[in-house]
Structures are given as C-alpha cells and as structure tokens.
PDB file of C-alpha atoms in Angstrom:
ATOM      1  CA  MET A  12       0.011   0.106  -0.146  1.00 38.00           C
ATOM      2  CA  ASN A  13       2.826   2.457   1.026  1.00 48.00           C
ATOM      3  CA  GLU A  14       4.603   1.493  -2.211  1.00 48.00           C
ATOM      4  CA  PHE A  15       1.431   2.036  -4.360  1.00 46.00           C
ATOM      5  CA  SER A  16       1.029   5.525  -2.739  1.00 68.00           C
ATOM      6  CA  TYR A  17       4.518   6.505  -3.061  1.00 63.00           C
ATOM      7  CA  SER A  18       4.467   5.620  -6.733  1.00 72.00           C
ATOM      8  CA  ASN A  19       1.241   7.546  -7.167  1.00 78.00           C
ATOM      9  CA  LEU A  20       2.806  10.588  -5.419  1.00 74.00           C
ATOM     10  CA  LYS A  21       5.888  10.312  -7.718  1.00 80.00           C
ATOM     11  CA  ASP A  22       3.532  10.158 -11.030  1.00 82.00           C
ATOM     12  CA  GLU A  23       1.659  13.171  -9.665  1.00 84.00           C
ATOM     13  CA  TRP A  24       4.774  15.298  -8.843  1.00 84.00           C
ATOM     14  CA  LYS A  25       6.131  14.451 -12.316  1.00 86.00           C
ATOM     15  CA  ARG A  26       2.875  15.415 -13.851  1.00 89.00           C
ATOM     16  CA  ILE A  27       2.935  18.800 -11.993  1.00 91.00           C
ATOM     17  CA  ASP A  28       6.362  19.392 -13.013  1.00 87.00           C
ATOM     18  CA  GLN A  29       5.515  18.890 -16.524  1.00 89.00           C
ATOM     19  CA  ALA A  30       2.552  20.829 -16.405  1.00 91.00           C
ATOM     20  CA  LEU A  31       4.248  23.984 -14.793  1.00 92.00           C
ATOM     21  CA  ILE A  32       7.284  24.102 -17.080  1.00 92.00           C
ATOM     22  CA  PRO A  33       7.621  23.324 -20.661  1.00 91.00           C
ATOM     23  CA  PRO A  34      10.638  20.813 -21.516  1.00 88.00           C
ATOM     24  CA  ASP A  35      12.667  23.420 -23.534  1.00 88.00           C
ATOM     25  CA  LEU A  36      12.516  25.922 -20.683  1.00 89.00           C
ATOM     26  CA  PHE A  37      13.220  23.376 -17.987  1.00 86.00           C
ATOM     27  CA  VAL A  38      16.555  22.218 -19.529  1.00 84.00           C
ATOM     28  CA  SER A  39      17.550  26.047 -19.876  1.00 84.00           C
ATOM     29  CA  MET A  40      16.529  27.160 -16.288  1.00 87.00           C
ATOM     30  CA  PRO A  41      19.358  28.271 -14.053  1.00 86.00           C
ATOM     31  CA  GLN A  42      19.936  26.325 -10.652  1.00 87.00           C
ATOM     32  CA  PRO A  43      17.842  28.833  -8.307  1.00 86.00           C
ATOM     33  CA  GLU A  44      14.737  28.467 -10.696  1.00 89.00           C
ATOM     34  CA  CYS A  45      15.065  24.661 -10.645  1.00 86.00           C
ATOM     35  CA  LYS A  46      15.328  24.605  -6.948  1.00 88.00           C
ATOM     36  CA  GLY A  47      12.172  26.633  -6.665  1.00 90.00           C
ATOM     37  CA  LEU A  48      10.230  24.437  -9.044  1.00 92.00           C
ATOM     38  CA  THR A  49      10.354  21.751  -6.033  1.00 91.00           C
ATOM     39  CA  LEU A  50       8.612  24.162  -3.746  1.00 93.00           C
ATOM     40  CA  LEU A  51       6.188  25.290  -6.413  1.00 94.00           C
ATOM     41  CA  THR A  52       5.140  21.740  -7.185  1.00 93.00           C
ATOM     42  CA  ASP A  53       4.806  20.956  -3.570  1.00 93.00           C
ATOM     43  CA  VAL A  54       2.501  23.922  -2.976  1.00 94.00           C
ATOM     44  CA  MET A  55       0.368  23.110  -6.140  1.00 94.00           C
ATOM     45  CA  ILE A  56       0.020  19.335  -4.931  1.00 92.00           C
ATOM     46  CA  ASN A  57      -1.586  20.652  -1.611  1.00 92.00           C
ATOM     47  CA  ALA A  58      -3.522  23.712  -3.491  1.00 94.00           C
ATOM     48  CA  THR A  59      -7.373  23.659  -3.242  1.00 94.00           C
ATOM     49  CA  VAL A  60      -8.071  26.743  -4.978  1.00 95.00           C
ATOM     50  CA  CYS A  61      -5.381  26.978  -7.827  1.00 96.00           C
ATOM     51  CA  LYS A  62      -5.578  24.467 -10.957  1.00 96.00           C
ATOM     52  CA  LEU A  63      -3.099  23.733 -13.726  1.00 95.00           C
ATOM     53  CA  GLY A  64      -3.814  24.935 -17.204  1.00 90.00           C
ATOM     54  CA  PRO A  65      -5.506  25.618 -19.429  1.00 92.00           C
ATOM     55  CA  ARG A  66      -2.299  24.914 -21.103  1.00 92.00           C
ATOM     56  CA  VAL A  67       1.219  24.014 -20.121  1.00 93.00           C
ATOM     57  CA  GLY A  68       2.918  26.792 -17.902  1.00 92.00           C
ATOM     58  CA  LEU A  69      -0.285  28.251 -16.533  1.00 96.00           C
ATOM     59  CA  ILE A  70      -1.909  28.275 -13.173  1.00 97.00           C
ATOM     60  CA  THR A  71      -5.588  29.607 -12.848  1.00 97.00           C
ATOM     61  CA  ALA A  72      -7.162  30.503  -9.767  1.00 97.00           C
ATOM     62  CA  PRO A  73     -10.713  31.722  -9.303  1.00 96.00           C
ATOM     63  CA  TYR A  74     -11.210  35.004  -7.896  1.00 96.00           C
ATOM     64  CA  SER A  75     -14.936  35.210  -7.923  1.00 94.00           C
ATOM     65  CA  ASP A  76     -17.919  33.404  -9.699  1.00 94.00           C
ATOM     66  CA  ASP A  77     -17.288  35.197 -12.922  1.00 94.00           C
ATOM     67  CA  ILE A  78     -13.580  36.072 -12.663  1.00 96.00           C
ATOM     68  CA  GLU A  79     -10.318  33.909 -13.008  1.00 97.00           C
ATOM     69  CA  ILE A  80      -6.678  35.247 -12.529  1.00 97.00           C
ATOM     70  CA  VAL A  81      -4.315  33.355 -14.604  1.00 97.00           C
ATOM     71  CA  LEU A  82      -0.574  33.150 -13.853  1.00 97.00           C
ATOM     72  CA  ASP A  83       1.843  32.410 -16.676  1.00 96.00           C
ATOM     73  CA  VAL A  84       4.682  30.621 -14.856  1.00 95.00           C
ATOM     74  CA  ALA A  85       6.724  29.901 -17.842  1.00 93.00           C
ATOM     75  CA  GLU A  86       6.587  33.439 -19.341  1.00 92.00           C
ATOM     76  CA  THR A  87       7.396  34.782 -15.741  1.00 92.00           C
ATOM     77  CA  ILE A  88      10.463  32.626 -15.520  1.00 91.00           C
ATOM     78  CA  GLU A  89      11.574  33.433 -19.117  1.00 89.00           C
ATOM     79  CA  ARG A  90      10.871  37.191 -18.520  1.00 86.00           C
ATOM     80  CA  ARG A  91      13.589  37.482 -15.639  1.00 82.00           C
ATOM     81  CA  LEU A  92      16.175  34.915 -16.883  1.00 79.00           C
ATOM     82  CA  PRO A  93      19.497  36.673 -16.602  1.00 64.00           C
ATOM     83  CA  ALA A  94      22.065  36.288 -19.417  1.00 58.00           C
ATOM     84  CA  PRO A  95      23.085  34.031 -21.167  1.00 54.00           C
ATOM     85  CA  TRP A  96      19.475  32.636 -20.829  1.00 51.00           C
ATOM     86  CA  ASN A  97      17.780  35.855 -21.467  1.00 52.00           C
ATOM     87  CA  GLY A  98      19.324  36.600 -24.737  1.00 49.00           C
ATOM     88  CA  PHE A  99      17.941  33.290 -25.879  1.00 45.00           C
ATOM     89  CA  TRP A 100      14.395  33.507 -24.698  1.00 44.00           C
ATOM     90  CA  ASN A 101      13.723  37.281 -25.434  1.00 49.00           C
ATOM     91  CA  ASN A 102      14.802  37.041 -29.149  1.00 50.00           C
ATOM     92  CA  GLU A 103      15.052  40.868 -28.999  1.00 49.00           C
ATOM     93  CA  ARG A 104      11.291  40.924 -28.482  1.00 50.00           C
ATOM     94  CA  ASP A 105      11.448  43.002 -25.170  1.00 50.00           C
ATOM     95  CA  ASN A 106      14.040  45.238 -24.094  1.00 49.00           C
ATOM     96  CA  ASP A 107      13.105  45.053 -20.373  1.00 52.00           C
ATOM     97  CA  ARG A 108      13.566  41.354 -19.741  1.00 51.00           C
ATOM     98  CA  GLY A 109      16.064  40.357 -17.347  1.00 54.00           C
ATOM     99  CA  ARG A 110      16.343  43.675 -15.668  1.00 60.00           C
ATOM    100  CA  GLU A 111      17.647  43.600 -12.191  1.00 61.00           C
ATOM    101  CA  GLY A 112      14.953  44.149  -9.579  1.00 69.00           C
ATOM    102  CA  ASP A 113      11.947  43.334 -12.095  1.00 78.00           C
ATOM    103  CA  ARG A 114       9.673  41.280  -9.914  1.00 87.00           C
ATOM    104  CA  HIS A 115       6.574  41.544 -12.478  1.00 91.00           C
ATOM    105  CA  LEU A 116       4.487  38.467 -12.824  1.00 94.00           C
ATOM    106  CA  GLU A 117       2.865  37.611 -16.141  1.00 95.00           C
ATOM    107  CA  THR A 118      -0.679  37.359 -15.138  1.00 96.00           C
ATOM    108  CA  TRP A 119      -4.084  37.737 -17.063  1.00 96.00           C
ATOM    109  CA  VAL A 120      -7.638  38.242 -15.820  1.00 97.00           C
ATOM    110  CA  ARG A 121     -10.379  36.239 -17.366  1.00 96.00           C
ATOM    111  CA  ASN A 122     -14.224  36.575 -17.401  1.00 96.00           C
ATOM    112  CA  SER A 123     -15.072  32.858 -17.075  1.00 93.00           C
ATOM    113  CA  LYS A 124     -18.673  33.664 -18.434  1.00 93.00           C
ATOM    114  CA  THR A 125     -17.616  35.561 -21.346  1.00 93.00           C
ATOM    115  CA  GLY A 126     -14.165  34.764 -22.301  1.00 92.00           C
ATOM    116  CA  ALA A 127     -13.121  38.583 -22.162  1.00 93.00           C
ATOM    117  CA  ASN A 128      -9.528  38.821 -20.831  1.00 94.00           C
ATOM    118  CA  THR A 129      -6.706  41.225 -20.359  1.00 95.00           C
ATOM    119  CA  LYS A 130      -3.210  41.441 -19.036  1.00 96.00           C
ATOM    120  CA  VAL A 131      -2.740  42.820 -15.405  1.00 95.00           C
ATOM    121  CA  CYS A 132       0.146  44.400 -13.741  1.00 93.00           C
ATOM    122  CA  ILE A 133       1.067  42.389 -10.435  1.00 94.00           C
ATOM    123  CA  ALA A 134       4.341  42.523  -9.089  1.00 91.00           C
ATOM    124  CA  ALA A 135       6.051  41.027  -6.073  1.00 90.00           C
ATOM    125  CA  THR A 136       7.451  43.348  -3.347  1.00 85.00           C
ATOM    126  CA  GLY A 137      10.848  43.491  -1.695  1.00 80.00           C
ATOM    127  CA  GLU A 138      14.219  44.355  -2.753  1.00 77.00           C
ATOM    128  CA  GLY A 139      17.129  42.255  -4.019  1.00 76.00           C
ATOM    129  CA  TYR A 140      17.101  39.423  -6.448  1.00 80.00           C
ATOM    130  CA  VAL A 141      14.645  36.641  -5.988  1.00 87.00           C
ATOM    131  CA  PRO A 142      14.039  33.761  -8.461  1.00 89.00           C
ATOM    132  CA  ALA A 143      10.898  34.240 -10.588  1.00 92.00           C
ATOM    133  CA  ILE A 144       9.483  30.802  -9.514  1.00 93.00           C
ATOM    134  CA  ASP A 145       9.780  31.803  -5.854  1.00 94.00           C
ATOM    135  CA  ASP A 146       7.293  34.642  -6.621  1.00 95.00           C
ATOM    136  CA  CYS A 147       5.135  32.143  -8.470  1.00 96.00           C
ATOM    137  CA  VAL A 148       4.917  30.248  -5.077  1.00 96.00           C
ATOM    138  CA  SER A 149       3.938  33.594  -3.378  1.00 95.00           C
ATOM    139  CA  PHE A 150       1.231  34.157  -5.951  1.00 97.00           C
ATOM    140  CA  VAL A 151      -0.210  30.680  -5.268  1.00 97.00           C
ATOM    141  CA  LEU A 152      -0.335  30.983  -1.652  1.00 97.00           C
ATOM    142  CA  TRP A 153      -1.941  34.431  -2.282  1.00 96.00           C
ATOM    143  CA  ALA A 154      -4.549  32.941  -4.229  1.00 97.00           C
ATOM    144  CA  GLU A 155      -5.097  30.056  -1.891  1.00 96.00           C
ATOM    145  CA  ALA A 156      -5.845  32.733   0.866  1.00 96.00           C
ATOM    146  CA  GLY A 157      -8.361  34.568  -0.980  1.00 95.00           C
ATOM    147  CA  PHE A 158      -6.603  37.318  -2.864  1.00 95.00           C
ATOM    148  CA  PRO A 159      -6.165  39.394   0.399  1.00 95.00           C
ATOM    149  CA  TYR A 160      -5.543  43.123  -0.396  1.00 94.00           C
ATOM    150  CA  PRO A 161      -5.504  43.144  -4.242  1.00 93.00           C
ATOM    151  CA  PRO A 162      -3.620  45.971  -6.107  1.00 93.00           C
ATOM    152  CA  THR A 163      -5.568  48.684  -7.564  1.00 93.00           C
ATOM    153  CA  THR A 164      -4.478  47.315 -11.124  1.00 94.00           C
ATOM    154  CA  LEU A 165      -6.107  44.129 -10.348  1.00 95.00           C
ATOM    155  CA  ASP A 166      -9.517  45.978  -9.463  1.00 94.00           C
ATOM    156  CA  ASP A 167      -9.321  48.054 -12.576  1.00 94.00           C
ATOM    157  CA  ARG A 168      -8.862  45.059 -15.033  1.00 95.00           C
ATOM    158  CA  ILE A 169     -11.470  43.110 -13.493  1.00 96.00           C
ATOM    159  CA  LEU A 170     -13.912  45.926 -13.958  1.00 94.00           C
ATOM    160  CA  PHE A 171     -12.862  45.868 -17.499  1.00 95.00           C
ATOM    161  CA  VAL A 172     -13.312  42.225 -18.165  1.00 95.00           C
ATOM    162  CA  ARG A 173     -16.757  42.227 -16.471  1.00 94.00           C
ATOM    163  CA  ASP A 174     -18.124  44.708 -19.198  1.00 93.00           C
ATOM    164  CA  PRO A 175     -15.539  46.190 -21.439  1.00 92.00           C
ATOM    165  CA  GLU A 176     -18.087  48.477 -23.329  1.00 92.00           C
ATOM    166  CA  HIS A 177     -19.282  50.020 -20.183  1.00 93.00           C
ATOM    167  CA  TYR A 178     -15.604  50.300 -18.791  1.00 92.00           C
ATOM    168  CA  GLU A 179     -14.627  52.044 -21.837  1.00 93.00           C
ATOM    169  CA  ALA A 180     -17.649  54.293 -21.716  1.00 93.00           C
ATOM    170  CA  GLU A 181     -17.112  55.287 -18.246  1.00 92.00           C
ATOM    171  CA  LYS A 182     -13.361  55.760 -18.903  1.00 91.00           C
ATOM    172  CA  ALA A 183     -14.302  58.268 -21.798  1.00 93.00           C
ATOM    173  CA  ARG A 184     -16.641  59.999 -19.551  1.00 93.00           C
ATOM    174  CA  LYS A 185     -14.212  60.267 -16.560  1.00 92.00           C
ATOM    175  CA  LYS A 186     -11.507  61.411 -19.218  1.00 93.00           C
ATOM    176  CA  GLU A 187     -13.836  64.181 -20.556  1.00 94.00           C
ATOM    177  CA  ALA A 188     -14.799  65.265 -16.984  1.00 94.00           C
ATOM    178  CA  LEU A 189     -11.177  65.590 -16.204  1.00 93.00           C
ATOM    179  CA  ARG A 190     -10.441  67.708 -19.283  1.00 94.00           C
ATOM    180  CA  ALA A 191     -13.448  70.011 -18.387  1.00 93.00           C
ATOM    181  CA  ALA A 192     -12.114  70.554 -14.869  1.00 93.00           C
ATOM    182  CA  GLN A 193      -8.702  71.194 -16.290  1.00 94.00           C
ATOM    183  CA  GLN A 194     -10.153  73.792 -18.553  1.00 93.00           C
ATOM    184  CA  ALA A 195     -12.268  75.327 -15.745  1.00 93.00           C
ATOM    185  CA  GLU A 196      -8.954  75.485 -13.671  1.00 94.00           C
ATOM    186  CA  LEU A 197      -7.164  77.197 -16.627  1.00 93.00           C
ATOM    187  CA  LEU A 198      -9.973  79.720 -17.302  1.00 93.00           C
ATOM    188  CA  ARG A 199      -9.861  80.524 -13.401  1.00 94.00           C
ATOM    189  CA  LYS A 200      -6.087  81.187 -13.662  1.00 93.00           C
ATOM    190  CA  ASP A 201      -6.637  83.405 -16.814  1.00 93.00           C
ATOM    191  CA  LEU A 202      -9.267  85.380 -15.213  1.00 92.00           C
ATOM    192  CA  ALA A 203      -7.172  85.845 -11.968  1.00 93.00           C
ATOM    193  CA  ARG A 204      -4.137  86.810 -13.990  1.00 93.00           C
ATOM    194  CA  GLU A 205      -6.208  89.245 -16.174  1.00 92.00           C
ATOM    195  CA  LYS A 206      -7.625  90.738 -12.967  1.00 91.00           C
ATOM    196  CA  SER A 207      -4.221  91.100 -11.416  1.00 92.00           C
ATOM    197  CA  LEU A 208      -2.907  92.703 -14.825  1.00 91.00           C
ATOM    198  CA  ALA A 209      -5.886  95.150 -14.682  1.00 88.00           C
ATOM    199  CA  GLU A 210      -5.256  95.976 -11.090  1.00 88.00           C
ATOM    200  CA  THR A 211      -1.786  96.721 -11.788  1.00 90.00           C
ATOM    201  CA  LYS A 212      -2.597  98.824 -14.902  1.00 89.00           C
ATOM    202  CA  ALA A 213      -4.908 100.775 -12.808  1.00 85.00           C
ATOM    203  CA  LEU A 214      -2.770 101.400 -10.171  1.00 87.00           C
ATOM    204  CA  PHE A 215       0.045 102.698 -12.527  1.00 88.00           C
ATOM    205  CA  GLN A 216      -2.435 104.874 -14.087  1.00 87.00           C
ATOM    206  CA  LEU A 217      -3.645 106.250 -10.826  1.00 86.00           C
ATOM    207  CA  GLU A 218      -0.133 107.071  -9.908  1.00 89.00           C
ATOM    208  CA  LEU A 219       0.487 109.072 -13.139  1.00 88.00           C
ATOM    209  CA  GLU A 220      -2.624 110.882 -12.703  1.00 85.00           C
ATOM    210  CA  VAL A 221      -1.904 111.821  -9.027  1.00 88.00           C
ATOM    211  CA  ARG A 222       1.492 113.085 -10.208  1.00 90.00           C
ATOM    212  CA  ARG A 223      -0.117 115.122 -13.064  1.00 89.00           C
ATOM    213  CA  VAL A 224      -2.777 116.608 -10.771  1.00 85.00           C
ATOM    214  CA  ARG A 225      -0.078 117.436  -8.043  1.00 88.00           C
ATOM    215  CA  ASN A 226       1.739 119.444 -10.959  1.00 88.00           C
ATOM    216  CA  LEU A 227      -1.427 121.476 -12.158  1.00 85.00           C
ATOM    217  CA  GLY A 228      -1.466 125.329 -11.168  1.00 85.00           C
ATOM    218  CA  TRP A 229      -4.020 126.659  -9.025  1.00 83.00           C
ATOM    219  CA  HIS A 230      -6.353 127.753 -11.749  1.00 85.00           C
ATOM    220  CA  GLU A 231      -5.838 124.706 -13.979  1.00 87.00           C
ATOM    221  CA  LEU A 232      -6.701 122.422 -10.795  1.00 84.00           C
ATOM    222  CA  MET A 233      -9.865 124.454  -9.988  1.00 87.00           C
ATOM    223  CA  ALA A 234     -11.051 124.419 -13.619  1.00 87.00           C
ATOM    224  CA  GLU A 235     -10.597 120.566 -13.878  1.00 84.00           C
ATOM    225  CA  HIS A 236     -12.258 119.959 -10.561  1.00 85.00           C
ATOM    226  CA  GLU A 237     -15.162 122.170 -11.531  1.00 86.00           C
ATOM    227  CA  SER A 238     -15.568 120.499 -15.072  1.00 88.00           C
ATOM    228  CA  ALA A 239     -15.126 116.845 -13.913  1.00 86.00           C
ATOM    229  CA  ASP A 240     -17.810 114.428 -13.912  1.00 85.00           C
ATOM    230  CA  PRO A 241     -19.106 112.747 -10.493  1.00 88.00           C
ATOM    231  CA  PRO A 242     -16.749 110.059  -9.473  1.00 86.00           C
ATOM    232  CA  THR A 243     -17.897 106.657 -10.876  1.00 84.00           C
ATOM    233  CA  ASP A 244     -15.103 104.246  -9.811  1.00 84.00           C
ATOM    234  CA  ALA A 245     -12.151 104.104  -7.438  1.00 82.00           C
ATOM    235  CA  ILE A 246      -9.745 106.007  -9.673  1.00 82.00           C
ATOM    236  CA  SER A 247     -12.088 108.763 -10.422  1.00 85.00           C
ATOM    237  CA  SER A 248     -13.188 108.970  -6.765  1.00 87.00           C
ATOM    238  CA  ALA A 249      -9.443 109.021  -5.655  1.00 87.00           C
ATOM    239  CA  LEU A 250      -8.642 111.863  -7.986  1.00 85.00           C
ATOM    240  CA  TYR A 251     -11.639 113.752  -6.890  1.00 87.00           C
ATOM    241  CA  GLN A 252     -10.394 113.591  -3.315  1.00 88.00           C
ATOM    242  CA  LEU A 253      -6.820 114.498  -4.189  1.00 87.00           C
ATOM    243  CA  ARG A 254      -8.242 117.654  -6.135  1.00 86.00           C
ATOM    244  CA  ASP A 255     -10.649 118.628  -3.266  1.00 85.00           C
ATOM    245  CA  SER A 256      -7.931 118.161  -0.658  1.00 86.00           C
ATOM    246  CA  LEU A 257      -5.633 120.407  -2.781  1.00 85.00           C
ATOM    247  CA  LEU A 258      -8.322 122.880  -3.274  1.00 84.00           C
ATOM    248  CA  THR A 259      -9.193 122.999   0.457  1.00 83.00           C
ATOM    249  CA  LEU A 260      -7.347 124.706   3.119  1.00 60.00           C
ATOM    250  CA  PRO A 261      -5.872 122.402   5.486  1.00 60.00           C
ATOM    251  CA  ALA A 262      -6.574 122.010   9.215  1.00 54.00           C
ATOM    252  CA  PRO A 263      -3.788 123.408  11.508  1.00 53.00           C
ATOM    253  CA  GLY A 264      -0.849 121.242  11.459  1.00 57.00           C
ATOM    254  CA  HIS A 265      -1.637 119.463   8.157  1.00 56.00           C
ATOM    255  CA  PRO A 266       0.258 120.083   5.145  1.00 59.00           C
ATOM    256  CA  ILE A 267      -1.656 121.196   1.844  1.00 55.00           C
ATOM    257  CA  GLY A 268      -2.786 118.162  -0.285  1.00 54.00           C
ATOM    258  CA  GLN A 269      -2.668 115.711   2.449  1.00 52.00           C
ATOM    259  CA  LEU A 270      -5.375 113.024   1.844  1.00 49.00           C
ATOM    260  CA  THR A 271      -7.256 110.859   4.325  1.00 48.00           C
ATOM    261  CA  ASN A 272      -5.756 107.888   2.638  1.00 49.00           C
ATOM    262  CA  ASP A 273      -2.446 107.492   0.984  1.00 45.00           C
ATOM    263  CA  LEU A 274      -2.289 107.711  -2.882  1.00 43.00           C
TER     264      LEU A 274
END
C-alpha cells in the first residue's frame, strides 16, 4: 500500500512538474529556478484553489464566480532569466527582460462567463534578486488565501473584463470630466491673471494721474475739478478727493494736499 501511494505521489509530482514548465524551458533554467520548482510543485500538490492549465505553464485561480486570475509561470520565468539565458528567450522582443529588480508576474484576468480577458500588472514586493519561481509560489499562496489586499491594477482590470463596453464608456466619461475640470482651472487662472494685470494697470494709471494733478497750477486744478464728472469708480473717486484736498485749506498742523488715505 505504501509503495503504491509513493508511486502515485511520484507520478503526480512528475505530472505537475511537466504541467508547470515546458521541456525546452526546463533544460535551460538556472539552478535557483530549478530549486524553486520543487517548492512550487509541492504547493500545487496541496492547493485547493489553484488549478493547472488551461495549457502548459499556466496556473488558474478563481477570484470570484465570474473572474479567474491566470499566472503564466513559464513566461514569468523567461522574462527574468539573466544572461545568457535571457538573450535566448527574449529574441529581442522586449528590452526590459532580465532587468535587475524586475519582479513582475505575467498575469491575466479572465471573465469565465464571457471569455473576455486582459493582462494585469501584478508585481511582488521587496528588494534584491528573487528567483521568478519563488514569486510564483507567493502568487499561489496569495490565491489560496483568497487574494487579500489586491492591488488597484487588479481591481481595474476586473472591472474591464466584466463589461468592456461599459468600462470604456466610463473611462471616456471620466476623461472628458477631467478635461473639463482642467479647462475650468485654466480659465480661472486666466481670469485671475487678467484681474491682477488690470489692477496693476489701474494702479499705475492712478499714480500717473496723481503726479499730473499735483503738478497742476491753482487755476488749472480749479478748472479741472469744476468740469469733472461725478466719480464713478475707484480711480475717479481718488482723483476727486485729491483735487478737493488740494483746493481745500488744511486744518492746523496738516500739510496742503494731504488726503485721508495714501495715494
């Protein structure tokens, strides 16, 4: 009985190994990845959520009744293979393959009811070199735990595969709302700038007029004051007060032309 069970376990172990790693990749993997395969196979033997497939090199885990997360184990390993392995696998397809510190997992989100699917950005955390297959183990354990604390990228892609048409329409609506808000902010800044320029120009004009009025002779000042229209704005009011103060005898101790407010 024990021999039969051991034989079955060996067969199951071999079956999972072969389902996880394509033969051509297996013979090219560096030692750290090969060592990690033992742990990944052990985890998959005991997995109750994650399943192998639908093709060699893939692990599929249900996220909800209609959503599946697919991990491409083979592609994740190939992506991170250091030289000289990476030069063989990337075939000059991607310049970012084999980059130090790159811990992205090759993952997909799939709607099990409609078949809609899309890639999703999921990356392991931490610093330093970690074999890709070790991060695949972490993914399986994460899936077995029910995908706690999913990244926002996963939430976003799930919304997409559930209803791509609605997602794109909502995305367009948000983009238009953002554009409108940005235009409104630009308009507000333009109006504020125009107001500031107008105030600066008005102040400059007032200073010029104050100098001109102060340089008028008595008769010129009297004639201008009598012919001036009633004040209609801040500048005309200030000039009216200035002319009036210059034409009015000051109180004892006050110089001629002194206004109640500075000009």
